[in-house]
Amino acid sequence: MPHSPIGSARRFSRRDLLRYSALAGGAAAFSSALAACGGGPASTNKTGDSTGSITAVLGYGNNQSWDPLQTASAFSMAANLHVYESLVEGDPITRESFPALARALPADLNATTLRFDLREGAKWHDGQPVVADDVVFTYARALDPKENVLVHSFFSHWLQEVREAGDRSVEFVLKFPFPYALDRIQTCKILPKHVYEGKWADAASGKVVGSGPYKVTEQAPLSHTAFEKFADYNGPRPAAYQKMLWKSIVDAAPRVAAISGATPDAQIVENIPAANTEQLRAAGRTVEFADGGNNLFLLFNTAHKPFDNKLVRQALHYAIDNQKMVEIGLKGAGTPATSFINPALPSSQPAVHDFGYNPEKAKDLLRQAGVDGLSISLSTSNTSLVADCVKVIKEGWDAIGVRTTLDSQDTKALFSKLDSGADFQVVATTNNPQQFGNDPDLLIRYYYAEKSLLMKTYARWTDADAQGLLALQDQAAAEVDPGQRAALTKQLLDLISEHAVIYPVVFTQLGTAWDPKAVSGVRAQGYPGIYLNQAKPV
């Protein structure tokens, strides 16, 4: 994830979403701090029973926006799961919903009005009670197109308004029954109106007043964020630790060093390179990798011939040995993209074009398209993962007679070029929508939507085929019958593979390492960050 600071008062755009969802780069190293101590499981701890401290290391900067409605920063988003609450939260892996600030989940999820009563006794970190007006205030901003917040696109197509139904109750008024409503509600953290009204710059710059089990006590940009237990928290997952220290170390070597050795500086570290797995396991660490939404994808400029021809786009995908890319570029920690959604995820279905390596088919598709002697400048971001993977792309394209030049750029420079409307042919870079959710509508709409920066501005795909895809997507999103919705989603995945305007080549696994003698109850995630609300000090 790039680490250019976001101005504290700046509106968040889809451009920011793409830039700050890329992979980490840069370097920083910091000294050791706190060691894990004893205590009961997070799932059974009562408020006040937590004990000890834990040190964690994240491979991303903590100097980007902390505004929960705006940020795509991996560090901030992971931290916000511990300091803010949504009405509904989700399991960090499955995203299965459970009530958080809400006292219970709605009984009828096919209704067009969903009522939520707030948890009795819920308080903000400054001691003020959480009230319905805070929820209405938060969602009014999320739904206001003029505010241009990141989460707006997750709600605008299905949610009409959120209104008070009493001091401690709210009603969600839907445009139509939406089967993923609870999943989306997880993405909107509730904020206190009395703290942030007219002061969103404070939220962006790192002021945190939430209702979650931990409160932030110190922000040291590009160094660390410190937390302590919120004594008045009375929700479903209370703090297991009195204190947490999260370090920001974006360079891989010092990050791995922090979890290495006989007495490691940290008890848990995320964003572990696959190449360091055996080293850490030999040192007694648990290392696990998880599948998720992180992927290396190709994006074609459909305004630049011959990339307006779907046969050419298909041919270039079939020419890539994606299994070799997993082995060489990802060191085995990944999965070939046989569908637009990672085949390892429950919401995925096989697509009509699996894009398995088939150079003869690639040559035949180019012949059908009447294309010969094609030369391509492949624009790429310059992270080490992308650099290793695109070598395999070039090898495959060269082998079918497509002369390929790699144009590697800093991620910010690459997207600045795309933002400016400059001409390009094909882009290869990475992204991970799963940090926002894992329902199929979100994983697809993140890339393909009416106002999507990727689809409309970068790929410049706005023709009748594009409109047909969007219409099918909306139809699938509004279908309440699970079987029919799955069938429509399958049609959608087939159609996306048919056009392959924006399409993954491989999905990458993300690694997490921890010291099993110090902490348990944690799991590797398929998206950046860590989740310690179920951690168990050993």
mmCIF file with all atom_site columns, N, CA, C and O in Angstrom, residues 39-74:
data_model
loop_
_atom_site.group_PDB
_atom_site.id
_atom_site.type_symbol
_atom_site.label_atom_id
_atom_site.label_alt_id
_atom_site.label_comp_id
_atom_site.label_asym_id
_atom_site.label_entity_id
_atom_site.label_seq_id
_atom_site.pdbx_PDB_ins_code
_atom_site.Cartn_x
_atom_site.Cartn_y
_atom_site.Cartn_z
_atom_site.occupancy
_atom_site.B_iso_or_equiv
_atom_site.pdbx_formal_charge
_atom_site.auth_seq_id
_atom_site.auth_comp_id
_atom_site.auth_asym_id
_atom_site.auth_atom_id
_atom_site.pdbx_PDB_model_num
ATOM 1   N N  . GLY A 1 39 ? -3.600  -13.901 30.460 1.00 0.00 ? 39 GLY A N  1
ATOM 2   C CA . GLY A 1 39 ? -4.954  -13.393 30.493 1.00 0.00 ? 39 GLY A CA 1
ATOM 3   C C  . GLY A 1 39 ? -5.902  -14.385 29.888 1.00 0.00 ? 39 GLY A C  1
ATOM 4   O O  . GLY A 1 39 ? -5.486  -15.335 29.242 1.00 0.00 ? 39 GLY A O  1
ATOM 5   N N  . GLY A 1 40 ? -7.197  -14.188 30.091 1.00 0.00 ? 40 GLY A N  1
ATOM 6   C CA . GLY A 1 40 ? -8.183  -15.123 29.574 1.00 0.00 ? 40 GLY A CA 1
ATOM 7   C C  . GLY A 1 40 ? -8.523  -14.858 28.134 1.00 0.00 ? 40 GLY A C  1
ATOM 8   O O  . GLY A 1 40 ? -8.148  -13.842 27.566 1.00 0.00 ? 40 GLY A O  1
ATOM 9   N N  . PRO A 1 41 ? -9.245  -15.774 27.487 1.00 0.00 ? 41 PRO A N  1
ATOM 10  C CA . PRO A 1 41 ? -9.617  -15.613 26.084 1.00 0.00 ? 41 PRO A CA 1
ATOM 11  C C  . PRO A 1 41 ? -10.475 -14.377 25.873 1.00 0.00 ? 41 PRO A C  1
ATOM 12  O O  . PRO A 1 41 ? -11.301 -14.020 26.710 1.00 0.00 ? 41 PRO A O  1
ATOM 13  N N  . ALA A 1 42 ? -10.278 -13.748 24.712 1.00 0.00 ? 42 ALA A N  1
ATOM 14  C CA . ALA A 1 42 ? -11.051 -12.545 24.392 1.00 0.00 ? 42 ALA A CA 1
ATOM 15  C C  . ALA A 1 42 ? -12.537 -12.850 24.335 1.00 0.00 ? 42 ALA A C  1
ATOM 16  O O  . ALA A 1 42 ? -13.356 -12.008 24.625 1.00 0.00 ? 42 ALA A O  1
ATOM 17  N N  . SER A 1 43 ? -12.889 -14.081 23.944 1.00 0.00 ? 43 SER A N  1
ATOM 18  C CA . SER A 1 43 ? -14.300 -14.412 23.782 1.00 0.00 ? 43 SER A CA 1
ATOM 19  C C  . SER A 1 43 ? -15.018 -14.542 25.113 1.00 0.00 ? 43 SER A C  1
ATOM 20  O O  . SER A 1 43 ? -16.230 -14.485 25.174 1.00 0.00 ? 43 SER A O  1
ATOM 21  N N  . THR A 1 44 ? -14.273 -14.720 26.221 1.00 0.00 ? 44 THR A N  1
ATOM 22  C CA . THR A 1 44 ? -14.909 -14.896 27.525 1.00 0.00 ? 44 THR A CA 1
ATOM 23  C C  . THR A 1 44 ? -14.518 -13.817 28.515 1.00 0.00 ? 44 THR A C  1
ATOM 24  O O  . THR A 1 44 ? -15.098 -13.734 29.583 1.00 0.00 ? 44 THR A O  1
ATOM 25  N N  . ASN A 1 45 ? -13.506 -12.992 28.192 1.00 0.00 ? 45 ASN A N  1
ATOM 26  C CA . ASN A 1 45 ? -13.103 -11.926 29.100 1.00 0.00 ? 45 ASN A CA 1
ATOM 27  C C  . ASN A 1 45 ? -14.272 -10.991 29.372 1.00 0.00 ? 45 ASN A C  1
ATOM 28  O O  . ASN A 1 45 ? -14.988 -10.595 28.472 1.00 0.00 ? 45 ASN A O  1
ATOM 29  N N  . LYS A 1 46 ? -14.452 -10.622 30.621 1.00 0.00 ? 46 LYS A N  1
ATOM 30  C CA . LYS A 1 46 ? -15.373 -9.558  30.957 1.00 0.00 ? 46 LYS A CA 1
ATOM 31  C C  . LYS A 1 46 ? -14.579 -8.258  31.009 1.00 0.00 ? 46 LYS A C  1
ATOM 32  O O  . LYS A 1 46 ? -13.394 -8.259  31.295 1.00 0.00 ? 46 LYS A O  1
ATOM 33  N N  . THR A 1 47 ? -15.234 -7.142  30.740 1.00 0.00 ? 47 THR A N  1
ATOM 34  C CA . THR A 1 47 ? -14.536 -5.873  30.792 1.00 0.00 ? 47 THR A CA 1
ATOM 35  C C  . THR A 1 47 ? -13.904 -5.714  32.163 1.00 0.00 ? 47 THR A C  1
ATOM 36  O O  . THR A 1 47 ? -14.545 -5.875  33.185 1.00 0.00 ? 47 THR A O  1
ATOM 37  N N  . GLY A 1 48 ? -12.607 -5.420  32.185 1.00 0.00 ? 48 GLY A N  1
ATOM 38  C CA . GLY A 1 48 ? -11.880 -5.293  33.437 1.00 0.00 ? 48 GLY A CA 1
ATOM 39  C C  . GLY A 1 48 ? -11.013 -6.490  33.741 1.00 0.00 ? 48 GLY A C  1
ATOM 40  O O  . GLY A 1 48 ? -10.152 -6.437  34.606 1.00 0.00 ? 48 GLY A O  1
ATOM 41  N N  . ASP A 1 49 ? -11.208 -7.606  33.012 1.00 0.00 ? 49 ASP A N  1
ATOM 42  C CA . ASP A 1 49 ? -10.421 -8.808  33.249 1.00 0.00 ? 49 ASP A CA 1
ATOM 43  C C  . ASP A 1 49 ? -9.189  -8.882  32.353 1.00 0.00 ? 49 ASP A C  1
ATOM 44  O O  . ASP A 1 49 ? -8.392  -9.792  32.479 1.00 0.00 ? 49 ASP A O  1
ATOM 45  N N  . SER A 1 50 ? -9.049  -7.968  31.406 1.00 0.00 ? 50 SER A N  1
ATOM 46  C CA . SER A 1 50 ? -7.921  -8.024  30.487 1.00 0.00 ? 50 SER A CA 1
ATOM 47  C C  . SER A 1 50 ? -6.634  -7.744  31.239 1.00 0.00 ? 50 SER A C  1
ATOM 48  O O  . SER A 1 50 ? -6.624  -7.131  32.303 1.00 0.00 ? 50 SER A O  1
ATOM 49  N N  . THR A 1 51 ? -5.544  -8.205  30.681 1.00 0.00 ? 51 THR A N  1
ATOM 50  C CA . THR A 1 51 ? -4.266  -8.060  31.367 1.00 0.00 ? 51 THR A CA 1
ATOM 51  C C  . THR A 1 51 ? -3.137  -8.025  30.358 1.00 0.00 ? 51 THR A C  1
ATOM 52  O O  . THR A 1 51 ? -3.270  -8.519  29.245 1.00 0.00 ? 51 THR A O  1
ATOM 53  N N  . GLY A 1 52 ? -2.015  -7.417  30.733 1.00 0.00 ? 52 GLY A N  1
ATOM 54  C CA . GLY A 1 52 ? -0.818  -7.482  29.916 1.00 0.00 ? 52 GLY A CA 1
ATOM 55  C C  . GLY A 1 52 ? -0.870  -6.613  28.678 1.00 0.00 ? 52 GLY A C  1
ATOM 56  O O  . GLY A 1 52 ? -1.737  -5.763  28.501 1.00 0.00 ? 52 GLY A O  1
ATOM 57  N N  . SER A 1 53 ? 0.107   -6.844  27.811 1.00 0.00 ? 53 SER A N  1
ATOM 58  C CA . SER A 1 53 ? 0.299   -6.033  26.611 1.00 0.00 ? 53 SER A CA 1
ATOM 59  C C  . SER A 1 53 ? 0.650   -6.923  25.435 1.00 0.00 ? 53 SER A C  1
ATOM 60  O O  . SER A 1 53 ? 1.074   -8.065  25.609 1.00 0.00 ? 53 SER A O  1
ATOM 61  N N  . ILE A 1 54 ? 0.488   -6.396  24.239 1.00 0.00 ? 54 ILE A N  1
ATOM 62  C CA . ILE A 1 54 ? 0.886   -7.104  23.035 1.00 0.00 ? 54 ILE A CA 1
ATOM 63  C C  . ILE A 1 54 ? 1.490   -6.102  22.052 1.00 0.00 ? 54 ILE A C  1
ATOM 64  O O  . ILE A 1 54 ? 1.039   -4.953  21.975 1.00 0.00 ? 54 ILE A O  1
ATOM 65  N N  . THR A 1 55 ? 2.538   -6.525  21.361 1.00 0.00 ? 55 THR A N  1
ATOM 66  C CA . THR A 1 55 ? 3.150   -5.731  20.313 1.00 0.00 ? 55 THR A CA 1
ATOM 67  C C  . THR A 1 55 ? 2.894   -6.403  18.976 1.00 0.00 ? 55 THR A C  1
ATOM 68  O O  . THR A 1 55 ? 3.127   -7.607  18.836 1.00 0.00 ? 55 THR A O  1
ATOM 69  N N  . ALA A 1 56 ? 2.412   -5.641  18.022 1.00 0.00 ? 56 ALA A N  1
ATOM 70  C CA . ALA A 1 56 ? 2.121   -6.139  16.681 1.00 0.00 ? 56 ALA A CA 1
ATOM 71  C C  . ALA A 1 56 ? 2.864   -5.278  15.666 1.00 0.00 ? 56 ALA A C  1
ATOM 72  O O  . ALA A 1 56 ? 3.163   -4.106  15.927 1.00 0.00 ? 56 ALA A O  1
ATOM 73  N N  . VAL A 1 57 ? 3.154   -5.860  14.512 1.00 0.00 ? 57 VAL A N  1
ATOM 74  C CA . VAL A 1 57 ? 3.802   -5.120  13.427 1.00 0.00 ? 57 VAL A CA 1
ATOM 75  C C  . VAL A 1 57 ? 2.944   -5.247  12.175 1.00 0.00 ? 57 VAL A C  1
ATOM 76  O O  . VAL A 1 57 ? 2.556   -6.361  11.785 1.00 0.00 ? 57 VAL A O  1
ATOM 77  N N  . LEU A 1 58 ? 2.666   -4.112  11.550 1.00 0.00 ? 58 LEU A N  1
ATOM 78  C CA . LEU A 1 58 ? 1.934   -4.071  10.289 1.00 0.00 ? 58 LEU A CA 1
ATOM 79  C C  . LEU A 1 58 ? 2.847   -3.531  9.201  1.00 0.00 ? 58 LEU A C  1
ATOM 80  O O  . LEU A 1 58 ? 3.673   -2.652  9.457  1.00 0.00 ? 58 LEU A O  1
ATOM 81  N N  . GLY A 1 59 ? 2.690   -4.050  8.005  1.00 0.00 ? 59 GLY A N  1
ATOM 82  C CA . GLY A 1 59 ? 3.551   -3.666  6.903  1.00 0.00 ? 59 GLY A CA 1
ATOM 83  C C  . GLY A 1 59 ? 3.062   -2.467  6.133  1.00 0.00 ? 59 GLY A C  1
ATOM 84  O O  . GLY A 1 59 ? 3.328   -2.350  4.930  1.00 0.00 ? 59 GLY A O  1
ATOM 85  N N  . TYR A 1 60 ? 2.366   -1.559  6.783  1.00 0.00 ? 60 TYR A N  1
ATOM 86  C CA . TYR A 1 60 ? 1.783   -0.398  6.129  1.00 0.00 ? 60 TYR A CA 1
ATOM 87  C C  . TYR A 1 60 ? 1.953   0.819   7.021  1.00 0.00 ? 60 TYR A C  1
ATOM 88  O O  . TYR A 1 60 ? 2.100   0.705   8.240  1.00 0.00 ? 60 TYR A O  1
ATOM 89  N N  . GLY A 1 61 ? 1.886   1.996   6.426  1.00 0.00 ? 61 GLY A N  1
ATOM 90  C CA . GLY A 1 61 ? 2.057   3.222   7.180  1.00 0.00 ? 61 GLY A CA 1
ATOM 91  C C  . GLY A 1 61 ? 0.818   3.587   7.976  1.00 0.00 ? 61 GLY A C  1
ATOM 92  O O  . GLY A 1 61 ? -0.309  3.331   7.554  1.00 0.00 ? 61 GLY A O  1
ATOM 93  N N  . ASN A 1 62 ? 1.027   4.230   9.119  1.00 0.00 ? 62 ASN A N  1
ATOM 94  C CA . ASN A 1 62 ? -0.089  4.721   9.934  1.00 0.00 ? 62 ASN A CA 1
ATOM 95  C C  . ASN A 1 62 ? -0.275  6.221   9.762  1.00 0.00 ? 62 ASN A C  1
ATOM 96  O O  . ASN A 1 62 ? -0.890  6.877   10.601 1.00 0.00 ? 62 ASN A O  1
ATOM 97  N N  . ASN A 1 63 ? 0.260   6.766   8.670  1.00 0.00 ? 63 ASN A N  1
ATOM 98  C CA . ASN A 1 63 ? 0.233   8.208   8.439  1.00 0.00 ? 63 ASN A CA 1
ATOM 99  C C  . ASN A 1 63 ? -0.785  8.634   7.396  1.00 0.00 ? 63 ASN A C  1
ATOM 100 O O  . ASN A 1 63 ? -0.776  9.775   6.949  1.00 0.00 ? 63 ASN A O  1
ATOM 101 N N  . GLN A 1 64 ? -1.661  7.713   6.991  1.00 0.00 ? 64 GLN A N  1
ATOM 102 C CA . GLN A 1 64 ? -2.694  8.066   6.022  1.00 0.00 ? 64 GLN A CA 1
ATOM 103 C C  . GLN A 1 64 ? -3.992  8.396   6.761  1.00 0.00 ? 64 GLN A C  1
ATOM 104 O O  . GLN A 1 64 ? -4.020  8.476   7.979  1.00 0.00 ? 64 GLN A O  1
ATOM 105 N N  . SER A 1 65 ? -5.068  8.596   6.038  1.00 0.00 ? 65 SER A N  1
ATOM 106 C CA . SER A 1 65 ? -6.325  9.026   6.655  1.00 0.00 ? 65 SER A CA 1
ATOM 107 C C  . SER A 1 65 ? -6.835  8.008   7.669  1.00 0.00 ? 65 SER A C  1
ATOM 108 O O  . SER A 1 65 ? -6.834  6.803   7.424  1.00 0.00 ? 65 SER A O  1
ATOM 109 N N  . TRP A 1 66 ? -7.301  8.519   8.812  1.00 0.00 ? 66 TRP A N  1
ATOM 110 C CA . TRP A 1 66 ? -7.936  7.685   9.841  1.00 0.00 ? 66 TRP A CA 1
ATOM 111 C C  . TRP A 1 66 ? -9.457  7.858   9.851  1.00 0.00 ? 66 TRP A C  1
ATOM 112 O O  . TRP A 1 66 ? -10.137 7.303   10.707 1.00 0.00 ? 66 TRP A O  1
ATOM 113 N N  . ASP A 1 67 ? -9.968  8.627   8.939  1.00 0.00 ? 67 ASP A N  1
ATOM 114 C CA . ASP A 1 67 ? -11.420 8.838   8.862  1.00 0.00 ? 67 ASP A CA 1
ATOM 115 C C  . ASP A 1 67 ? -12.080 7.526   8.443  1.00 0.00 ? 67 ASP A C  1
ATOM 116 O O  . ASP A 1 67 ? -11.864 7.048   7.329  1.00 0.00 ? 67 ASP A O  1
ATOM 117 N N  . PRO A 1 68 ? -12.916 6.907   9.282  1.00 0.00 ? 68 PRO A N  1
ATOM 118 C CA . PRO A 1 68 ? -13.458 5.576   8.966  1.00 0.00 ? 68 PRO A CA 1
ATOM 119 C C  . PRO A 1 68 ? -14.313 5.526   7.706  1.00 0.00 ? 68 PRO A C  1
ATOM 120 O O  . PRO A 1 68 ? -14.440 4.463   7.104  1.00 0.00 ? 68 PRO A O  1
ATOM 121 N N  . LEU A 1 69 ? -14.908 6.638   7.305  1.00 0.00 ? 69 LEU A N  1
ATOM 122 C CA . LEU A 1 69 ? -15.728 6.651   6.094  1.00 0.00 ? 69 LEU A CA 1
ATOM 123 C C  . LEU A 1 69 ? -14.903 6.938   4.847  1.00 0.00 ? 69 LEU A C  1
ATOM 124 O O  . LEU A 1 69 ? -15.414 6.817   3.735  1.00 0.00 ? 69 LEU A O  1
ATOM 125 N N  . GLN A 1 70 ? -13.648 7.322   5.032  1.00 0.00 ? 70 GLN A N  1
ATOM 126 C CA . GLN A 1 70 ? -12.824 7.745   3.915  1.00 0.00 ? 70 GLN A CA 1
ATOM 127 C C  . GLN A 1 70 ? -11.656 6.817   3.624  1.00 0.00 ? 70 GLN A C  1
ATOM 128 O O  . GLN A 1 70 ? -11.214 6.716   2.487  1.00 0.00 ? 70 GLN A O  1
ATOM 129 N N  . THR A 1 71 ? -11.121 6.180   4.641  1.00 0.00 ? 71 THR A N  1
ATOM 130 C CA . THR A 1 71 ? -9.804  5.584   4.488  1.00 0.00 ? 71 THR A CA 1
ATOM 131 C C  . THR A 1 71 ? -9.817  4.256   3.751  1.00 0.00 ? 71 THR A C  1
ATOM 132 O O  . THR A 1 71 ? -10.771 3.480   3.851  1.00 0.00 ? 71 THR A O  1
ATOM 133 N N  . ALA A 1 72 ? -8.737  4.025   2.995  1.00 0.00 ? 72 ALA A N  1
ATOM 134 C CA . ALA A 1 72 ? -8.432  2.713   2.450  1.00 0.00 ? 72 ALA A CA 1
ATOM 135 C C  . ALA A 1 72 ? -7.074  2.247   2.963  1.00 0.00 ? 72 ALA A C  1
ATOM 136 O O  . ALA A 1 72 ? -6.531  1.271   2.481  1.00 0.00 ? 72 ALA A O  1
ATOM 137 N N  . SER A 1 73 ? -6.527  2.966   3.947  1.00 0.00 ? 73 SER A N  1
ATOM 138 C CA . SER A 1 73 ? -5.252  2.597   4.548  1.00 0.00 ? 73 SER A CA 1
ATOM 139 C C  . SER A 1 73 ? -5.397  1.290   5.319  1.00 0.00 ? 73 SER A C  1
ATOM 140 O O  . SER A 1 73 ? -6.265  1.159   6.193  1.00 0.00 ? 73 SER A O  1
ATOM 141 N N  . ALA A 1 74 ? -4.537  0.316   5.019  1.00 0.00 ? 74 ALA A N  1
ATOM 142 C CA . ALA A 1 74 ? -4.620  -0.978  5.693  1.00 0.00 ? 74 ALA A CA 1
ATOM 143 C C  . ALA A 1 74 ? -4.415  -0.835  7.200  1.00 0.00 ? 74 ALA A C  1
ATOM 144 O O  . ALA A 1 74 ? -5.091  -1.492  7.992  1.00 0.00 ? 74 ALA A O  1
#
